[in-house]
Amino acid sequence: MAGTQRRVGVYVCHCGGNISDVVDVQRVVDEATRLDDVVVTRREMFMCSDPGQKSIADDIAEHHLDRVVVAACSPSLHETTFRGTLKRAGLNPFLYEHANIREQVSWCHKHDPEGATRKAARLVTAAVAKARHLVPLEPVVVPATRSVAVIGAGIAGLRAALDLAAAGFEIHLVERAAEPGGHLDRPGRLYPTDQRARDLLTDVLAQTLAEPAIHLHLGAEVTGSAGCLGNFRLTIRTGEGATEEVTVGALLLATGFDHYRPSEGEYGFGVSDRVITLPDLIERLDATGPTGGRLVVGGETVRSVAFLHCVGSRQQEGVHTPLEGGRLNEHCSRVCCTATLRAAVELHTALPDVNIYDIYQDIRTYGRGQEDIHEAAARAGVTFFRVAGDQPPAVEVRSDGRLAVRFTDILTFNEELELPVDLVVLATGMVPCDIASLVEMLKLPRSPDGFLQEAHPKLRPVEISVDGVFIAGTCQAPMDVAETCAAASAAASKAASLLGSGEISLSPFVATIDPARCDGCGLCLAECAFSCAITVPEGSRIPVVNPAICKGCGMCMAVCPPRAITVRGWELDQFEAMVDAIVEVWDG
């Protein structure tokens, strides 16, 4: 690389004021101008904006740039943006280097603008040093099977399957229950249409069964997975023990949620038959259900009902008993407030003589128009009481079987109250389904609350860190039906766009092994965290890398004694050039 002349363009972003309020951007630009091979330097208020990207494209054409460095925010946000700019301008998109001077400089050195400016200049210097050593790369291209496995046949799985079938894909829809539908196969109506949940399910299920591209596997589970993105080989086992092998290009997880099950004695649950959950109440109010819509306990008609919010949600350390494994459900289940208020209104409509009490920490009717339900409950005569989160109500089961709810009411200036009631309804939250076997099999990331964790809440909301695996609906977080269907359609769209061309372009930043240097020690095999990313062919001592599985983490590179392994785009000479540039003293 010595003696090679490069034509590097350096672009420094103000990021509004996120960077320039701390870093002297002009000084960073001035220092970059003095670097060897730098022929263009510019600063922009927002480099990611259309004018910012246009300035890069114009300079590539006018100044014949062959390398580009952008100093801006985190590369996880806009590295792809700028690579696309290079590609549109006719330059290999991997002849680009990113310097993070927001998260790594301005945001963490606000107290020291001078030091931050010097650090930003050094990072740009290092980026230019690496850019000189960049070589054109091409994406890793793997064939893709135009088929998707959708795991879970609730409303999310059904919606995703229908969307994918409409796009021309073959679908294997796997449901471990004996019947599809999930929580829609229950009494109750949906907001805001007031449509019966089962009527919606009947309509969607009819469409699903009429679609020849959808293969529905009921009473079935995925018990084995091999292969990788574009070519997953799944083993599906049915309830009677038969197995089937299917090959799909991607997986879409729509495994849904469970209602929180209160523990024995929690608010009197399991101790008294007068303490029930909100789903139990909705079933009892169903005129076509087993009780015919009558609300009777112990042979007596219920005259007073207390709803308790946030049971199994928003739990606090030292206040609530940890679940198995020591975990608390700290999340808000979002939909419970609206569901509780709707149930209160329906209860009043069906049984107007019943006294209804609503005991809550906060009421979060977050969706459009949902506050109308809150107001309707108030107009219906529901009496509201508010408690502090660290002082939940207590439910006493008296010797005669009656109930009393004790709590401190914030709305009456912390007055201690006791309500004798005939029935307590626990508004239980959403918790993720038990999919431990899938999580282990596919190495799926989970949030602290146990839901599946998306790759990025804004930029990649239905993708997961495992390539080729998408998530939809309440396996990711609590959602209502409308949100669940929207997420399912988004996940289906992502899967379709990935597999649509029949091949997939992957990052070229993968490990490569020089067989001339490799001594076959096997340390790379032991260090690699990705199954089958590095293997040794039969009859050989020299390992090979599967670029479709390798993530380019560099762990194998770090443990290779003969330095036979390198990661494309992060080669040793590039590292060395960056380190040399960073340690050089900038005398400012």
Coordinates of C-alpha atoms in Angstrom, one line a residue:
M1 CA 0.0 0.0 0.0
A2 CA 3.0 2.3 0.5
G3 CA 3.3 4.9 -2.2
T4 CA -0.3 4.5 -3.4
Q5 CA -2.0 7.8 -4.0
R6 CA -5.6 8.1 -2.9
R7 CA -8.2 10.8 -3.3
V8 CA -10.1 11.0 -0.1
G9 CA -13.0 13.2 0.7
V10 CA -13.7 14.1 4.4
Y11 CA -17.1 15.3 5.6
V12 CA -17.8 16.5 9.1
C13 CA -21.4 16.8 10.4
H14 CA -22.7 19.4 12.8
C15 CA -25.7 17.1 13.6
G16 CA -27.8 20.2 14.3
G17 CA -26.0 21.1 17.4
N18 CA -25.4 17.6 18.8
I19 CA -21.8 17.7 17.7
S20 CA -21.0 21.4 16.9
D21 CA -22.2 22.6 20.3
V22 CA -19.2 20.9 21.8
V23 CA -16.8 20.1 19.0
D24 CA -15.2 22.9 16.9
V25 CA -16.2 21.4 13.6
Q26 CA -14.2 23.9 11.5
R27 CA -11.0 23.0 13.4
V28 CA -11.6 19.3 12.7
V29 CA -12.1 20.2 9.0
D30 CA -8.9 22.3 8.9
E31 CA -6.9 19.4 10.4
A32 CA -8.3 17.0 7.9
T33 CA -7.3 19.3 5.1
R34 CA -3.6 18.8 6.1
L35 CA -3.7 15.0 5.9
D36 CA -2.0 13.2 3.0
D37 CA -4.3 12.1 0.2
V38 CA -7.3 14.3 1.4
V39 CA -8.4 16.3 -1.6
V40 CA -11.8 17.6 -0.4
T41 CA -13.1 18.6 3.1
R42 CA -16.5 19.9 3.9
R43 CA -18.9 20.4 6.8
E44 CA -22.6 20.2 6.7
M45 CA -25.4 20.9 9.2
F46 CA -26.8 17.5 8.5
M47 CA -24.7 15.1 6.4
C48 CA -27.5 12.5 6.3
S49 CA -29.8 15.0 4.6
D50 CA -30.4 15.1 0.9
P51 CA -28.1 18.2 0.4
G52 CA -25.4 16.5 2.5
Q53 CA -25.5 13.3 0.5
K54 CA -25.6 15.3 -2.8
S55 CA -22.4 17.1 -1.8
I56 CA -20.6 13.7 -1.5
A57 CA -22.0 12.4 -4.8
D58 CA -21.0 15.6 -6.6
D59 CA -17.5 15.5 -5.2
I60 CA -17.0 11.9 -6.2
A61 CA -17.9 13.0 -9.8
E62 CA -16.0 16.3 -9.8
H63 CA -12.9 15.4 -7.8
H64 CA -12.7 11.7 -8.7
L65 CA -12.7 10.7 -5.1
D66 CA -11.9 7.0 -4.5
R67 CA -12.4 7.0 -0.7
V68 CA -14.9 8.8 1.5
V69 CA -14.8 9.5 5.3
V70 CA -17.8 10.9 7.1
A71 CA -17.5 12.1 10.7
A72 CA -21.0 12.1 12.2
C73 CA -23.2 10.1 14.6
S74 CA -23.2 6.4 15.3
P75 CA -22.5 4.2 12.2
S76 CA -25.4 2.1 13.3
L77 CA -27.7 4.9 12.3
H78 CA -26.3 6.1 9.0
E79 CA -23.4 4.0 7.7
T80 CA -25.9 2.3 5.4
T81 CA -27.1 5.7 4.2
F82 CA -23.7 6.8 3.2
R83 CA -22.8 3.5 1.6
G84 CA -25.9 4.0 -0.6
T85 CA -24.7 7.4 -1.5
L86 CA -21.4 6.0 -2.8
K87 CA -23.1 3.3 -4.7
R88 CA -25.4 5.8 -6.4
A89 CA -22.4 7.9 -7.3
G90 CA -20.7 4.9 -9.0
L91 CA -18.2 4.2 -6.3
N92 CA -17.9 0.9 -4.5
P93 CA -19.9 1.4 -1.3
F94 CA -17.3 -0.3 0.9
L95 CA -14.6 2.4 0.0
Y96 CA -16.2 4.3 2.9
E97 CA -15.2 4.8 6.5
H98 CA -17.2 6.3 9.3
A99 CA -16.0 8.2 12.4
N100 CA -18.3 8.5 15.3
I101 CA -17.8 12.0 16.8
R102 CA -21.2 12.3 18.4
E103 CA -21.7 9.3 20.8
Q104 CA -17.9 8.8 21.2
V105 CA -17.0 12.5 21.4
S106 CA -19.5 15.3 21.9
W107 CA -22.0 13.5 24.0
C108 CA -19.5 12.1 26.4
H109 CA -17.1 15.1 26.6
K110 CA -19.5 18.1 27.0
H111 CA -17.4 19.3 29.9
D112 CA -14.3 19.6 27.8
P113 CA -14.8 21.2 24.3
E114 CA -11.1 21.6 23.7
G115 CA -10.4 17.9 24.5
A116 CA -13.4 16.8 22.5
T117 CA -12.2 18.8 19.4
R118 CA -8.8 17.2 19.7
K119 CA -10.3 13.7 20.0
A120 CA -12.6 14.3 17.0
A121 CA -9.6 15.3 14.9
R122 CA -7.7 12.2 15.9
L123 CA -10.7 9.9 15.1
V124 CA -10.9 11.6 11.7
T125 CA -7.2 11.1 11.2
A126 CA -7.5 7.4 12.1
A127 CA -10.5 7.0 9.7
V128 CA -8.5 8.6 6.9
A129 CA -5.6 6.3 7.7
K130 CA -7.8 3.3 7.4
A131 CA -9.5 4.6 4.3
R132 CA -6.2 4.6 2.5
H133 CA -6.1 0.8 3.0
L134 CA -9.6 0.0 2.0
V135 CA -10.2 -2.3 -1.0
P136 CA -13.4 -2.7 -3.0
L137 CA -15.6 -5.5 -1.6
E138 CA -18.6 -7.2 -2.9
P139 CA -21.6 -8.5 -0.8
V140 CA -21.8 -12.2 0.0
V141 CA -24.6 -13.5 -2.2
V142 CA -26.6 -16.6 -1.0
P143 CA -29.5 -18.4 -2.7
A144 CA -32.9 -17.9 -1.0
T145 CA -35.8 -20.3 -0.9
R146 CA -39.1 -18.5 -1.6
S147 CA -40.8 -20.0 1.4
V148 CA -41.4 -18.8 5.0
A149 CA -42.2 -20.6 8.2
V150 CA -44.6 -18.6 10.3
I151 CA -44.6 -19.9 13.9
G152 CA -47.8 -19.2 15.7
A153 CA -51.3 -19.1 14.2
G154 CA -52.9 -16.3 16.3
I155 CA -54.0 -13.1 14.5
A156 CA -50.4 -12.1 13.9
G157 CA -49.4 -15.3 12.3
L158 CA -52.6 -15.5 10.2
R159 CA -52.2 -11.9 9.0
A160 CA -48.5 -12.5 8.1
A161 CA -49.3 -15.7 6.4
L162 CA -52.0 -14.1 4.2
D163 CA -49.7 -11.2 3.3
L164 CA -46.9 -13.5 2.3
A165 CA -49.1 -15.8 0.3
A166 CA -50.5 -12.7 -1.5
A167 CA -46.9 -11.9 -2.4
G168 CA -46.3 -15.3 -4.0
F169 CA -44.6 -17.2 -1.2
E170 CA -45.2 -20.7 0.1
I171 CA -46.0 -20.6 3.9
H172 CA -45.7 -23.2 6.6
L173 CA -47.9 -22.0 9.4
V174 CA -47.0 -23.9 12.6
E175 CA -49.4 -23.8 15.6
R176 CA -48.8 -25.8 18.7
A177 CA -52.4 -25.7 19.8
A178 CA -55.0 -28.0 18.4
E179 CA -56.9 -25.0 16.8
P180 CA -55.7 -21.7 15.3
G181 CA -56.7 -18.3 16.5
G182 CA -54.9 -17.7 19.8
H183 CA -56.6 -15.2 22.0
L184 CA -59.2 -14.2 19.3
D185 CA -60.9 -17.5 19.9
R186 CA -62.5 -16.1 23.0
P187 CA -65.6 -14.0 23.9
G188 CA -65.3 -10.2 23.7
R189 CA -65.4 -7.4 21.3
L190 CA -62.6 -5.4 19.6
Y191 CA -62.0 -1.7 19.9
P192 CA -62.9 0.6 18.0
T193 CA -65.1 -1.4 15.6
D194 CA -67.0 -3.3 18.4
Q195 CA -66.7 -6.4 16.2
R196 CA -66.8 -9.7 18.0
A197 CA -63.3 -11.2 18.2
R198 CA -64.6 -14.6 17.1
D199 CA -66.2 -13.0 14.0
L200 CA -62.9 -11.5 13.0
L201 CA -61.2 -14.8 13.5
T202 CA -63.8 -16.6 11.4
D203 CA -63.3 -14.3 8.5
V204 CA -59.4 -14.4 8.7
L205 CA -59.3 -18.1 9.2
A206 CA -61.6 -18.7 6.2
Q207 CA -59.2 -16.7 4.0
T208 CA -56.3 -18.7 5.4
L209 CA -57.8 -22.1 4.7
A210 CA -58.8 -21.0 1.2
E211 CA -55.2 -20.1 0.4
P212 CA -53.4 -23.1 -1.3
A213 CA -50.0 -21.6 -0.6
I214 CA -50.5 -21.8 3.2
H215 CA -49.8 -25.2 4.8
L216 CA -51.3 -25.2 8.3
H217 CA -49.6 -27.5 10.9
L218 CA -51.8 -27.8 14.0
G219 CA -50.7 -29.4 17.2
A220 CA -47.2 -29.0 16.0
E221 CA -43.8 -27.6 17.1
V222 CA -40.5 -26.8 15.5
T223 CA -38.1 -29.2 17.2
G224 CA -35.0 -28.8 15.0
S225 CA -33.3 -26.1 12.9
A226 CA -30.3 -26.3 10.7
G227 CA -28.9 -24.2 7.9
C228 CA -29.0 -20.4 7.8
L229 CA -30.6 -17.3 6.2
G230 CA -32.1 -18.2 2.9
N231 CA -32.0 -22.0 3.5
F232 CA -33.3 -23.0 7.0
R233 CA -34.1 -26.7 7.4
L234 CA -36.7 -27.1 10.0
T235 CA -38.0 -30.3 11.7
I236 CA -41.7 -30.0 12.6
R237 CA -43.2 -32.5 15.0
T238 CA -46.9 -33.1 15.3
G239 CA -48.7 -34.1 18.5
E240 CA -48.8 -37.8 17.6
G241 CA -45.0 -37.8 17.1
A242 CA -44.8 -37.7 13.3
T243 CA -42.1 -35.4 11.9
E244 CA -41.8 -33.4 8.7
E245 CA -38.7 -31.7 7.2
V246 CA -39.3 -28.4 5.5
T247 CA -36.9 -25.9 3.9
V248 CA -37.6 -22.2 4.2
G249 CA -35.8 -19.0 3.4
A250 CA -36.9 -17.1 6.6
L251 CA -38.7 -17.6 9.9
L252 CA -41.4 -15.3 11.2
L253 CA -42.2 -15.6 14.9
A254 CA -45.7 -14.8 16.0
T255 CA -45.8 -16.8 19.2
G256 CA -48.0 -14.4 21.0
F257 CA -48.5 -13.9 24.8
D258 CA -50.1 -15.4 27.8
H259 CA -52.3 -13.6 30.4
Y260 CA -50.4 -13.2 33.7
R261 CA -51.6 -15.9 36.1
P262 CA -51.7 -14.5 39.6
S263 CA -50.0 -16.6 42.2
E264 CA -52.0 -18.5 44.9
G265 CA -53.2 -15.9 47.4
E266 CA -52.3 -12.8 45.3
Y267 CA -55.1 -10.4 46.0
G268 CA -57.0 -13.4 47.2
F269 CA -56.8 -15.2 43.9
G270 CA -57.1 -19.0 44.3
V271 CA -58.3 -18.5 47.8
S272 CA -61.8 -17.1 47.0
D273 CA -64.0 -17.8 44.0
R274 CA -65.0 -14.2 44.3
V275 CA -61.6 -13.1 42.9
I276 CA -61.3 -13.6 39.2
T277 CA -59.3 -12.2 36.3
L278 CA -60.5 -9.8 33.6
P279 CA -60.6 -12.6 30.9
D280 CA -62.8 -14.6 33.3
L281 CA -65.2 -11.7 33.7
I282 CA -65.4 -11.1 29.9
E283 CA -66.3 -14.8 29.4
R284 CA -69.0 -14.6 32.1
L285 CA -70.5 -11.5 30.6
D286 CA -70.8 -13.2 27.2
A287 CA -74.5 -13.9 26.6
T288 CA -73.6 -16.9 24.5
G289 CA -71.3 -18.3 27.1
P290 CA -71.8 -20.9 29.9
T291 CA -73.4 -18.4 32.3
G292 CA -75.6 -16.7 29.7
G293 CA -74.3 -13.3 30.7
R294 CA -75.4 -13.7 34.4
L295 CA -72.9 -12.6 37.1
V296 CA -73.5 -14.9 40.0
V297 CA -71.1 -16.1 42.7
G298 CA -72.0 -18.7 45.2
G299 CA -75.6 -18.7 44.1
E300 CA -75.9 -15.0 44.7
T301 CA -76.2 -12.2 42.2
V302 CA -73.2 -9.8 42.3
R303 CA -74.1 -6.3 43.4
S304 CA -70.7 -4.7 43.6
V305 CA -67.4 -5.2 41.7
A306 CA -63.9 -3.8 42.2
F307 CA -61.5 -3.7 39.3
L308 CA -57.8 -3.8 40.2
H309 CA -55.4 -2.5 37.6
C310 CA -51.8 -3.6 36.8
V311 CA -51.9 -7.1 38.2
G312 CA -48.8 -8.7 36.9
S313 CA -47.5 -5.5 35.4
R314 CA -45.3 -2.6 36.6
Q315 CA -44.1 -4.7 39.5
Q316 CA -41.6 -3.1 41.9
E317 CA -38.7 -4.6 43.8
G318 CA -39.5 -4.9 47.5
V319 CA -43.2 -4.5 46.9
H320 CA -44.1 -7.5 44.7
T321 CA -42.9 -11.1 45.0
P322 CA -40.5 -12.0 42.2
L323 CA -41.5 -14.6 39.7
E324 CA -39.7 -17.8 39.1
G325 CA -36.1 -17.0 38.4
G326 CA -36.2 -13.8 40.4
R327 CA -37.6 -11.7 37.6
L328 CA -40.3 -9.0 38.1
N329 CA -42.7 -7.9 35.4
E330 CA -41.7 -4.3 35.3
H331 CA -43.3 -3.5 31.9
C332 CA -46.6 -1.8 31.4
S333 CA -48.9 -4.1 29.5
R334 CA -50.5 -1.1 27.7
V335 CA -53.8 -2.6 26.7
C336 CA -55.1 -3.5 30.1
C337 CA -56.5 -0.1 31.0
T338 CA -58.7 0.2 28.0
A339 CA -59.8 -3.4 28.3
T340 CA -60.7 -2.8 31.9
L341 CA -62.7 0.3 31.3
R342 CA -64.5 -1.3 28.3
A343 CA -65.4 -4.2 30.6
A344 CA -66.7 -1.8 33.2
V345 CA -68.9 0.0 30.7
E346 CA -70.2 -3.4 29.3
L347 CA -70.9 -4.5 32.9
H348 CA -72.9 -1.4 33.6
T349 CA -74.8 -1.7 30.3
A350 CA -75.7 -5.3 31.0
L351 CA -76.3 -4.9 34.8
P352 CA -77.0 -1.3 35.6
D353 CA -77.7 -1.9 39.2
V354 CA -74.2 -3.2 40.0
N355 CA -71.8 -0.8 41.8
I356 CA -68.5 -0.6 40.0
Y357 CA -65.2 0.6 41.6
D358 CA -62.0 1.1 39.6
I359 CA -58.7 1.1 41.6
Y360 CA -55.7 2.1 39.6
Q361 CA -52.1 3.5 39.8
D362 CA -52.4 5.3 36.5
I363 CA -54.8 5.0 33.6
R364 CA -53.2 4.8 30.2
T365 CA -55.8 4.8 27.5
Y366 CA -53.0 5.5 25.0
G367 CA -54.7 4.8 21.6
R368 CA -56.5 7.2 19.4
G369 CA -60.1 7.7 20.7
Q370 CA -59.5 5.4 23.7
E371 CA -59.9 8.3 26.2
D372 CA -63.6 8.2 25.2
I373 CA -63.9 4.9 26.9
H374 CA -62.5 6.4 30.1
E375 CA -65.1 9.2 29.9
A376 CA -67.8 6.7 29.2
A377 CA -66.9 4.7 32.3
A378 CA -67.1 7.9 34.4
R379 CA -70.5 8.8 32.9
A380 CA -71.7 5.2 33.6
G381 CA -71.1 5.9 37.3
V382 CA -67.9 4.0 37.8
T383 CA -66.2 5.3 41.0
F384 CA -62.4 5.7 40.6
F385 CA -59.8 5.5 43.3
R386 CA -56.1 6.0 42.8
V387 CA -53.3 4.3 44.8
A388 CA -49.6 4.8 44.9
G389 CA -47.5 2.3 43.0
D390 CA -45.6 1.3 46.2
Q391 CA -48.8 0.9 48.2
P392 CA -51.0 -1.6 46.2
P393 CA -54.4 -2.5 47.6
A394 CA -55.0 -5.4 49.8
V395 CA -57.9 -7.9 49.4
E396 CA -59.2 -9.5 52.5
V397 CA -61.3 -12.7 52.4
R398 CA -63.5 -12.6 55.4
S399 CA -64.7 -15.5 57.4
D400 CA -68.1 -15.4 55.7
G401 CA -66.5 -15.5 52.3
R402 CA -67.1 -11.9 51.6
L403 CA -64.4 -9.6 50.3
A404 CA -63.0 -6.3 51.5
V405 CA -60.5 -4.2 49.5
R406 CA -58.3 -1.9 51.6
F407 CA -56.2 0.9 50.1
T408 CA -55.0 4.5 50.5
D409 CA -56.7 6.8 48.0
I410 CA -54.6 9.6 46.6
L411 CA -57.6 11.3 45.2
T412 CA -59.0 11.9 48.7
F413 CA -55.8 13.1 50.1
N414 CA -54.5 9.7 51.2
E415 CA -57.6 8.7 53.0
E416 CA -57.5 5.0 54.1
L417 CA -60.6 3.3 52.7
E418 CA -62.2 -0.1 52.9
L419 CA -64.7 -1.3 50.2
P420 CA -66.9 -4.4 50.9
V421 CA -67.5 -5.9 47.5
D422 CA -69.0 -9.1 46.0
L423 CA -66.4 -9.6 43.3
V424 CA -62.8 -8.5 42.7
V425 CA -61.6 -8.5 39.0
L426 CA -57.9 -8.5 38.5
A427 CA -56.8 -6.8 35.3
T428 CA -53.9 -9.1 34.5
G429 CA -51.2 -8.0 32.1
M430 CA -49.5 -9.7 29.2
V431 CA -46.5 -11.9 29.6
P432 CA -44.5 -13.7 26.8
C433 CA -45.4 -17.3 26.0
D434 CA -43.1 -20.0 27.0
I435 CA -40.9 -20.5 24.0
A436 CA -37.7 -21.4 25.8
S437 CA -37.0 -24.3 23.3
L438 CA -37.2 -21.9 20.3
V439 CA -35.1 -19.3 22.1
E440 CA -32.4 -21.8 22.7
M441 CA -32.6 -23.4 19.3
L442 CA -32.4 -20.2 17.3
K443 CA -30.3 -18.2 19.9
L444 CA -33.0 -15.5 20.0
P445 CA -32.4 -12.3 22.1
R446 CA -34.9 -11.4 24.8
S447 CA -35.7 -8.2 26.6
P448 CA -35.4 -8.0 30.4
D449 CA -39.1 -8.7 30.5
G450 CA -38.8 -11.9 28.5
F451 CA -40.3 -10.7 25.2
L452 CA -38.3 -11.1 22.0
Q453 CA -36.0 -8.2 21.4
E454 CA -36.0 -6.3 18.1
A455 CA -32.7 -5.3 16.5
H456 CA -33.6 -1.5 16.7
P457 CA -36.9 -0.1 17.9
K458 CA -37.0 2.6 15.1
L459 CA -34.8 1.4 12.3
R460 CA -35.4 -2.3 12.5
P461 CA -38.6 -2.8 14.5
V462 CA -39.6 -6.2 13.2
E463 CA -36.2 -7.7 12.7
I464 CA -34.1 -9.6 15.2
S465 CA -30.3 -9.9 15.5
V466 CA -30.5 -13.4 14.0
D467 CA -30.4 -13.1 10.2
G468 CA -33.5 -14.3 8.5
V469 CA -35.7 -14.3 11.6
F470 CA -38.5 -11.7 12.0
I471 CA -41.0 -11.0 14.8
A472 CA -44.6 -9.9 14.8
G473 CA -47.1 -9.0 17.4
T474 CA -47.2 -9.7 21.1
C475 CA -44.2 -12.0 21.2
Q476 CA -42.3 -8.7 21.0
A477 CA -44.3 -6.5 23.4
P478 CA -47.9 -5.9 24.6
M479 CA -50.0 -4.7 21.7
D480 CA -53.7 -4.5 20.8
V481 CA -55.1 -6.3 17.7
A482 CA -54.7 -3.4 15.3
E483 CA -51.1 -2.9 16.3
T484 CA -50.5 -6.6 16.1
C485 CA -51.8 -6.8 12.6
A486 CA -49.7 -3.8 11.5
A487 CA -46.6 -5.4 13.0
A488 CA -47.4 -8.7 11.3
S489 CA -47.8 -7.0 7.9
A490 CA -44.5 -5.2 8.4
A491 CA -42.7 -8.4 9.3
A492 CA -44.2 -10.1 6.3
S493 CA -43.2 -7.2 4.0
K494 CA -39.6 -7.4 5.4
A495 CA -39.4 -11.2 4.8
A496 CA -40.9 -10.8 1.3
S497 CA -38.4 -8.1 0.3
L498 CA -35.5 -10.2 1.6
L499 CA -36.5 -13.3 -0.3
G500 CA -38.2 -11.8 -3.3
S501 CA -35.3 -12.0 -5.8
G502 CA -34.4 -15.5 -5.0
E503 CA -31.0 -14.5 -3.6
I504 CA -29.8 -12.5 -0.6
S505 CA -26.9 -10.0 -0.4
L506 CA -25.1 -10.1 2.9
S507 CA -22.4 -8.0 4.4
P508 CA -18.9 -8.7 3.0
F509 CA -17.3 -8.2 6.4
V510 CA -16.7 -11.8 7.1
A511 CA -13.6 -13.8 8.2
T512 CA -11.3 -15.4 5.6
I513 CA -8.6 -18.0 6.3
D514 CA -5.3 -18.0 4.4
P515 CA -4.5 -21.8 4.0
A516 CA -0.9 -21.1 3.4
R517 CA -0.5 -19.7 6.9
C518 CA -3.0 -21.9 8.8
D519 CA -1.4 -24.6 10.9
G520 CA -4.7 -26.3 11.8
C521 CA -4.5 -25.6 15.5
G522 CA -8.3 -25.4 15.8
L523 CA -8.4 -22.4 18.2
C524 CA -10.8 -20.6 15.8
L525 CA -13.3 -23.5 16.0
A526 CA -13.4 -23.3 19.8
E527 CA -13.7 -19.5 19.9
C528 CA -16.4 -19.1 17.2
A529 CA -19.8 -18.4 18.8
F530 CA -21.8 -19.1 15.7
S531 CA -22.7 -22.7 14.9
C532 CA -21.1 -24.0 11.7
A533 CA -19.6 -20.6 10.8
I534 CA -16.2 -22.3 10.8
T535 CA -15.9 -26.0 9.9
V536 CA -13.2 -28.4 8.9
P537 CA -13.9 -30.3 5.7
E538 CA -13.6 -34.1 5.9
G539 CA -10.0 -35.1 5.0
S540 CA -8.6 -31.7 5.7
R541 CA -6.9 -29.9 8.7
I542 CA -7.6 -26.5 7.4
P543 CA -10.9 -24.9 8.5
V544 CA -13.1 -22.9 6.1
V545 CA -15.6 -20.1 6.8
N546 CA -19.2 -20.1 5.8
P547 CA -19.8 -16.5 4.8
A548 CA -23.5 -16.8 5.1
I549 CA -23.2 -17.6 8.8
C550 CA -20.1 -15.6 9.8
K551 CA -20.8 -12.3 11.5
G552 CA -17.4 -10.8 11.2
C553 CA -17.0 -10.5 14.9
G554 CA -13.2 -11.1 14.7
M555 CA -13.0 -13.4 17.7
C556 CA -11.3 -16.1 15.6
M557 CA -8.9 -13.5 14.2
A558 CA -7.8 -12.6 17.7
V559 CA -6.9 -16.1 18.8
C560 CA -5.1 -17.2 15.6
P561 CA -1.3 -17.6 16.4
P562 CA -0.1 -17.6 12.8
R563 CA -2.3 -14.7 11.9
A564 CA -3.9 -16.7 9.2
I565 CA -7.4 -15.2 9.7
T566 CA -8.5 -11.7 8.8
V567 CA -11.9 -10.0 8.5
R568 CA -12.6 -8.3 5.3
G569 CA -12.9 -4.6 5.8
W570 CA -11.1 -4.9 9.1
E571 CA -7.7 -6.3 8.1
L572 CA -4.6 -6.1 10.3
D573 CA -2.9 -3.5 8.2
Q574 CA -6.0 -1.3 8.5
F575 CA -6.0 -1.7 12.3
E576 CA -2.3 -0.9 12.4
A577 CA -2.7 2.2 10.3
M578 CA -5.5 3.5 12.6
V579 CA -3.5 2.9 15.8
D580 CA -0.5 4.6 14.3
A581 CA -2.7 7.6 13.4
I582 CA -4.3 7.8 16.9
V583 CA -1.0 7.8 18.8
E584 CA 0.5 10.5 16.7
V585 CA 0.6 13.7 18.8
W586 CA -1.6 16.5 17.3
D587 CA 0.0 19.8 18.4
G588 CA -3.1 21.8 17.4

